Coordinates of C-alpha atoms in Angstrom, one line a residue:
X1 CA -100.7 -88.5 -10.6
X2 CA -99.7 -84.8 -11.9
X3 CA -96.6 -83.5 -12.5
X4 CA -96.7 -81.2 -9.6
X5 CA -97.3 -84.4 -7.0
X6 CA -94.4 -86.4 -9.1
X7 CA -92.4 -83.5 -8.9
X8 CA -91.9 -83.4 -5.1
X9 CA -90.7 -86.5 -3.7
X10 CA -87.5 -85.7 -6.8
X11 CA -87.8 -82.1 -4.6
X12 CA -87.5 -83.6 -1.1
X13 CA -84.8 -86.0 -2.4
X14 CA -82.8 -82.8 -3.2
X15 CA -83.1 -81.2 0.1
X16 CA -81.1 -83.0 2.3
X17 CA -77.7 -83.4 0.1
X18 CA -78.5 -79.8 -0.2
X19 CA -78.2 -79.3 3.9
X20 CA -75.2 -81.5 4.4
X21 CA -73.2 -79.3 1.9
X22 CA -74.3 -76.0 3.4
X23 CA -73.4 -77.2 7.1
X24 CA -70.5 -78.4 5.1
X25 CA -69.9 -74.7 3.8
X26 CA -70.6 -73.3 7.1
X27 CA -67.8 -75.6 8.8
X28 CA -65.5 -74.2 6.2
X29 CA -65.9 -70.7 6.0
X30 CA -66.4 -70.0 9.8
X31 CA -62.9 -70.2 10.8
X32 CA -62.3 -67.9 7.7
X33 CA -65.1 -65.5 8.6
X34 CA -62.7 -65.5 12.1
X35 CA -60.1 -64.6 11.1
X36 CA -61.3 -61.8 9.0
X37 CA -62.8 -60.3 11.9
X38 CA -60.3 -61.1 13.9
X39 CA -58.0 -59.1 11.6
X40 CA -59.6 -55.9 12.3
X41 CA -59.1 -56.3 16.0
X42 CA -56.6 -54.6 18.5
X43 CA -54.3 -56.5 20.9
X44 CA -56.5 -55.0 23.8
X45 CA -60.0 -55.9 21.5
X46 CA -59.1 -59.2 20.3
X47 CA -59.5 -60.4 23.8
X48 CA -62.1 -58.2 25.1
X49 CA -65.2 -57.9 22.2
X50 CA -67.5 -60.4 21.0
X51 CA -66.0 -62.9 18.7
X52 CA -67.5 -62.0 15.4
X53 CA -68.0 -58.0 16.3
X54 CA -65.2 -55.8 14.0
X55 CA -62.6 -53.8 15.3
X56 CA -60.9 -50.8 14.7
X57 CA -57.1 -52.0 14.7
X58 CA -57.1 -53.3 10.9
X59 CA -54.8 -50.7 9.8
X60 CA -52.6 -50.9 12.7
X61 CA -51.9 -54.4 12.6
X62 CA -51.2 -54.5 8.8
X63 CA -48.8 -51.5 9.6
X64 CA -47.2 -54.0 12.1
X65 CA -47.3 -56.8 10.2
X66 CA -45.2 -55.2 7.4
X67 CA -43.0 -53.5 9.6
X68 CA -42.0 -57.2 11.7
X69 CA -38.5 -57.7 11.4
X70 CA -37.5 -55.5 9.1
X71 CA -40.2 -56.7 6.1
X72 CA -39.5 -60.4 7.6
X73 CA -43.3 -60.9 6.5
X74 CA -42.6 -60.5 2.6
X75 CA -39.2 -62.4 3.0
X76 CA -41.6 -65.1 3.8
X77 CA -44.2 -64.5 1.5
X78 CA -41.6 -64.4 -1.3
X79 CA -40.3 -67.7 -0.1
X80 CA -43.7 -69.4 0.1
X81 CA -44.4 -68.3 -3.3
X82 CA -40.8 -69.5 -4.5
X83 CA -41.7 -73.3 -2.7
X84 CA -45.6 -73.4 -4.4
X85 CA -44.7 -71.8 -7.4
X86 CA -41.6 -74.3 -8.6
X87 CA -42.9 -77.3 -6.7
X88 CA -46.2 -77.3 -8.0
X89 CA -44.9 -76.5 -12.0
X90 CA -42.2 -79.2 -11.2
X91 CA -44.6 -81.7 -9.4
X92 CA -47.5 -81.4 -12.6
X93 CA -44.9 -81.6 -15.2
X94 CA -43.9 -84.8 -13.9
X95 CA -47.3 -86.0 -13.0
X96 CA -48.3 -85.0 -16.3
X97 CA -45.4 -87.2 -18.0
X98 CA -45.8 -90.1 -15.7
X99 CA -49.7 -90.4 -15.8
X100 CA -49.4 -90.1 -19.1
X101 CA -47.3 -92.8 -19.9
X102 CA -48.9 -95.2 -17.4
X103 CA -52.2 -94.4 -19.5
X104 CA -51.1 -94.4 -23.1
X105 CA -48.2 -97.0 -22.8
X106 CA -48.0 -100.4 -22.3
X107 CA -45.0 -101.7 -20.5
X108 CA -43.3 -104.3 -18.3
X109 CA -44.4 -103.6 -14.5
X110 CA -47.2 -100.5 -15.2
X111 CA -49.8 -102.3 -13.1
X112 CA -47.4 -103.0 -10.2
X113 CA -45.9 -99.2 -10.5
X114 CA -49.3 -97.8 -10.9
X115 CA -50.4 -99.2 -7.6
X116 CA -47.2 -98.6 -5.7
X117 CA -48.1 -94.7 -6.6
X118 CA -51.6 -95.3 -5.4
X119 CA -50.6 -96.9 -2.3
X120 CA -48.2 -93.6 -1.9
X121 CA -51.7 -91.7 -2.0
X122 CA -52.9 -93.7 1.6
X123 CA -49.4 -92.3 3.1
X124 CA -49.9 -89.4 5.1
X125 CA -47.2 -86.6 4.9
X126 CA -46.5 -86.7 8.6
X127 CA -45.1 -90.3 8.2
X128 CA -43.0 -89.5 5.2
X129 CA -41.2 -85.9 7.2
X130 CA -38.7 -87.6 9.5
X131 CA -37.4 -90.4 6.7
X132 CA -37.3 -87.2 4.6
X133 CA -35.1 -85.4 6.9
X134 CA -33.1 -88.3 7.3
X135 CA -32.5 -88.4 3.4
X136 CA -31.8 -84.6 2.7
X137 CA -29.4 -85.0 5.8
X138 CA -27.2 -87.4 4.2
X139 CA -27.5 -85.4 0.8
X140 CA -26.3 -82.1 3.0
X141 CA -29.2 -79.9 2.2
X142 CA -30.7 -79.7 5.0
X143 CA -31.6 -76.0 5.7
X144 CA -31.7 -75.1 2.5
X145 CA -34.4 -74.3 -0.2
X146 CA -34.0 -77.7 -1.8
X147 CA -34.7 -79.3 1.5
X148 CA -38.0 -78.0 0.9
X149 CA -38.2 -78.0 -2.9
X150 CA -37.3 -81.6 -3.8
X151 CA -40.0 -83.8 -1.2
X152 CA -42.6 -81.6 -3.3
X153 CA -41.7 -82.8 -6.7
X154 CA -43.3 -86.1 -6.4
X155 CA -47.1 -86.0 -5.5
X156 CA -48.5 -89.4 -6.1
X157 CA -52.4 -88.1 -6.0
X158 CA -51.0 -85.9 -8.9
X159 CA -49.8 -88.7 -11.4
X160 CA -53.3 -90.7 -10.6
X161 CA -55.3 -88.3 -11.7
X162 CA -53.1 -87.3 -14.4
X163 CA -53.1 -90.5 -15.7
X164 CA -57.0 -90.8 -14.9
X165 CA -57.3 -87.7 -17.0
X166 CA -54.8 -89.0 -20.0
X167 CA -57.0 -91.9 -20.4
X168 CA -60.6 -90.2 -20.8
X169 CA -59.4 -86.9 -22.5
X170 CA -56.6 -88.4 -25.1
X171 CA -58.0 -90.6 -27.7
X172 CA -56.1 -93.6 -28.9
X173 CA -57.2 -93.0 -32.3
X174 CA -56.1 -89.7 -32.4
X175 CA -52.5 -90.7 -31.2
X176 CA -52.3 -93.6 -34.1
X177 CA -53.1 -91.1 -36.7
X178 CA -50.6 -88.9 -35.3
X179 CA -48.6 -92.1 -35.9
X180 CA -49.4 -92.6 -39.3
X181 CA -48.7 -88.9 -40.5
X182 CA -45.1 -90.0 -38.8
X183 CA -45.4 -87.7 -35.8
X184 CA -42.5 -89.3 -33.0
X185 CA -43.9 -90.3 -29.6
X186 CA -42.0 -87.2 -28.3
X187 CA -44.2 -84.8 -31.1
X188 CA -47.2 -86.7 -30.1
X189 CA -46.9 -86.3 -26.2
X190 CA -46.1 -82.1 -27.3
X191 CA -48.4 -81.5 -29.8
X192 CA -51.6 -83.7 -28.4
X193 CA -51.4 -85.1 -25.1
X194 CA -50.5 -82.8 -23.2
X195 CA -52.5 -79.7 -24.8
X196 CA -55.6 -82.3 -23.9
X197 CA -54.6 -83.0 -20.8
X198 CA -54.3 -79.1 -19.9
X199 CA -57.7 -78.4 -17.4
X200 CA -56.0 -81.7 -15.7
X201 CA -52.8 -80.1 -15.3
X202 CA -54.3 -76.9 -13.8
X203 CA -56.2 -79.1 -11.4
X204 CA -52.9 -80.8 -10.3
X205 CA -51.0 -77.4 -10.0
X206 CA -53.4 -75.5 -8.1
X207 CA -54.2 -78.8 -5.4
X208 CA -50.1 -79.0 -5.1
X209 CA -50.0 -75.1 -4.9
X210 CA -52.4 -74.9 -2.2
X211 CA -50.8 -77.9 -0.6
X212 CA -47.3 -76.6 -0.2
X213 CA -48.0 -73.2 0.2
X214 CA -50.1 -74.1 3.2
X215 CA -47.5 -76.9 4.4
X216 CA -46.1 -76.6 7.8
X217 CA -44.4 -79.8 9.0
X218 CA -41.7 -80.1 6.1
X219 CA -40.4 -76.4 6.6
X220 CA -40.7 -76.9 9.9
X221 CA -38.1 -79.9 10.3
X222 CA -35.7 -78.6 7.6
X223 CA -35.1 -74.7 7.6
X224 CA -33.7 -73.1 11.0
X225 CA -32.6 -70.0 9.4
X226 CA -36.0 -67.0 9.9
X227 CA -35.3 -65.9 6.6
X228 CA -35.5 -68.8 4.6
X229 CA -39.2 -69.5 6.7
X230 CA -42.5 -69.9 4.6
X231 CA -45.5 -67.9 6.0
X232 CA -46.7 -70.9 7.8
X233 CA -43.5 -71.0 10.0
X234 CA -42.8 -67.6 9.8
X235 CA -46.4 -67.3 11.9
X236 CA -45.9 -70.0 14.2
X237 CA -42.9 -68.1 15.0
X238 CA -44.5 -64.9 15.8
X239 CA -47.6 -66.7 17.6
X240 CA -44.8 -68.7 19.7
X241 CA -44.1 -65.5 21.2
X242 CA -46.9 -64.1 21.4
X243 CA -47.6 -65.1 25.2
X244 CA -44.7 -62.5 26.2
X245 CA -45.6 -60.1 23.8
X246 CA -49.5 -59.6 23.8
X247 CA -49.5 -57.5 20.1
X248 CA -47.9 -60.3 18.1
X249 CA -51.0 -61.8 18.1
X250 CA -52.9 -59.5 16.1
X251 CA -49.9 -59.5 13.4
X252 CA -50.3 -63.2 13.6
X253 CA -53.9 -63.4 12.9
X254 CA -53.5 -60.3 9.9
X255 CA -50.7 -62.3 8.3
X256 CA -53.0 -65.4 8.2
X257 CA -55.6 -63.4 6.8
X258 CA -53.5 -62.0 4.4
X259 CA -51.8 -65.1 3.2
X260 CA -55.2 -66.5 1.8
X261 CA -55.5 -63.6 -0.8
X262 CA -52.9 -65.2 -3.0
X263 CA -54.7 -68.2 -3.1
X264 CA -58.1 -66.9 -3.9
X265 CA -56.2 -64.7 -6.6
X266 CA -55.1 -68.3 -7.9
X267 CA -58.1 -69.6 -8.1
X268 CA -60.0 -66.8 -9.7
X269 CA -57.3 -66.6 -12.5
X270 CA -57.4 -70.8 -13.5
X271 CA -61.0 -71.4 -13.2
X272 CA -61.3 -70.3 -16.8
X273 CA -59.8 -73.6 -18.0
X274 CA -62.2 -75.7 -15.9
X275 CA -65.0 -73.3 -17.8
X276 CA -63.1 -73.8 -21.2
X277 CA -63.0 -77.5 -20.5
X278 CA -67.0 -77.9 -19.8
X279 CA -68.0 -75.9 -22.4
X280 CA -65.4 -77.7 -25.1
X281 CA -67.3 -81.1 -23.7
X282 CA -70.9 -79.6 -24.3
X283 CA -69.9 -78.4 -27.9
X284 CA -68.4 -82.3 -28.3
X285 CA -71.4 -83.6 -27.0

């Protein structure tokens, strides 16, 4: 049999894992696609033009949008960054610490602890919002930035794959040299774990970025003041009233558009250390 005949059952094989993430892909970016198009729209066009046909109303409604309230719209893009920014740095430190030491540590109860945190990871947010309430209630924040702040801290999918990470990227041997030169634990957890552990630190912060940036439930229940609002509320808000006032839609649909730049900035800036991390493994290798 040639090469050429060998060569395309391995070719058909590849096809259809190559369809299912294209539909995939499509699935994903449609709705973004809308939304961009939406964007450009007019009150009177948004209703009235084919779905994906551009508009003339871009500038219009980001005129609008900036002018809402008084510059409500940056109040609440400066209060989204605020919750992403601190929760997710917050939230991978300490998954960085604790799925460190669950990896690298031996201790009484690790294997009980480290499957209580994996059971947190089968939770679903919705179920934990109302005890949280309940919890920041009795503490008296309620309504204020901490309401919003502290539930973030703690991201169990973030200590399992820290700790997933800890064990493949930081060598034993390395930390008992480290050891023997006289290095503390607290010098070996600055100096080499947690350099190693860096690409898995950046994967941590961006998924918890992304995660309370776009969180709507938990700002939701807490906060009743406009001002302290993330953009996901802060637009609910202005769709909510959008049924009496027919132009608050198309400030709506331009301040989601506009709320995904950040993100897309974010990710264009950290992909280097997922680069830096392949090609320090193809050098190891």
């Amino acid at each position: 049999m040639s090469a050429v005949h060998r060569a395309l059952p391995r070719r058909r094989g590849q096809v259809l894992p190559t369809l299912v993430l294209l539909l995939g892909a499509i699935y994903c970016l449609v709705p973004v696609a809308w939304v961009l198009v939406a964007s450009t729209k007019s009150s009177g066009e948004l209703f009235s033009t084919f779905t994906f046909a551009p508009g003339t109303g871009l500038l219009d409604n980001l005129r609008d949008l900036f002018a809402y309230g008084d510059g409500l719209y940056l109040r609440w893009t400066a209060n989204s960054a605020l919750y992403a920014v601190a929760g997710a740095a917050a939230s991978t430190l300490i998954s960085a610490l604790a799925g460190f030491a669950m990896a690298k540590y031996e201790f009484r109860g690790r294997s009980i602890l480290f499957y209580a945190i994996l059971a947190g990871v089968l939770v679903p947010g919705m179920t934990l919002a109302i005890p949280q309430y309940l919890i920041m209630s009795e503490l008296d924040l309620v309504g204020g930035y901490w309401s919003v702040l502290l539930p973030s801290l703690i991201s169990p999918f973030g200590i399992y794959l820290a700790r997933v990470y800890a064990m493949a990227s930081v060598p034993d041997a390395t930390m008992e040299a480290a050891r023997i030169d006289g290095a503390s634990e607290y010098r070996i957890l600055g100096s080499i774990g947690l350099p190693m552990m860096v690409p898995g630190m950046v994967t941590i912060f961006l998924l918890q970025f992304v995660g309370i940036w776009n969180n709507f439930l938990l700002p939701y229940i807490m906060l009743s003041d406009e001002s302290k609002f993330p953009i996901t509320v802060g637009l609910y808000t202005v769709l909510s009233k959008g049924s009496g006032q027919p132009t608050l839609y198309g400030i709506a649909i331009v301040g989601a558009a506009v709320s995904v730049i950040p993100l897309i900035v974010l990710l264009l800036t950290l992909q280097r250390f997922w680069r830096l991390d392949l090609l320090s493994g193809g050098l190891k290798g």
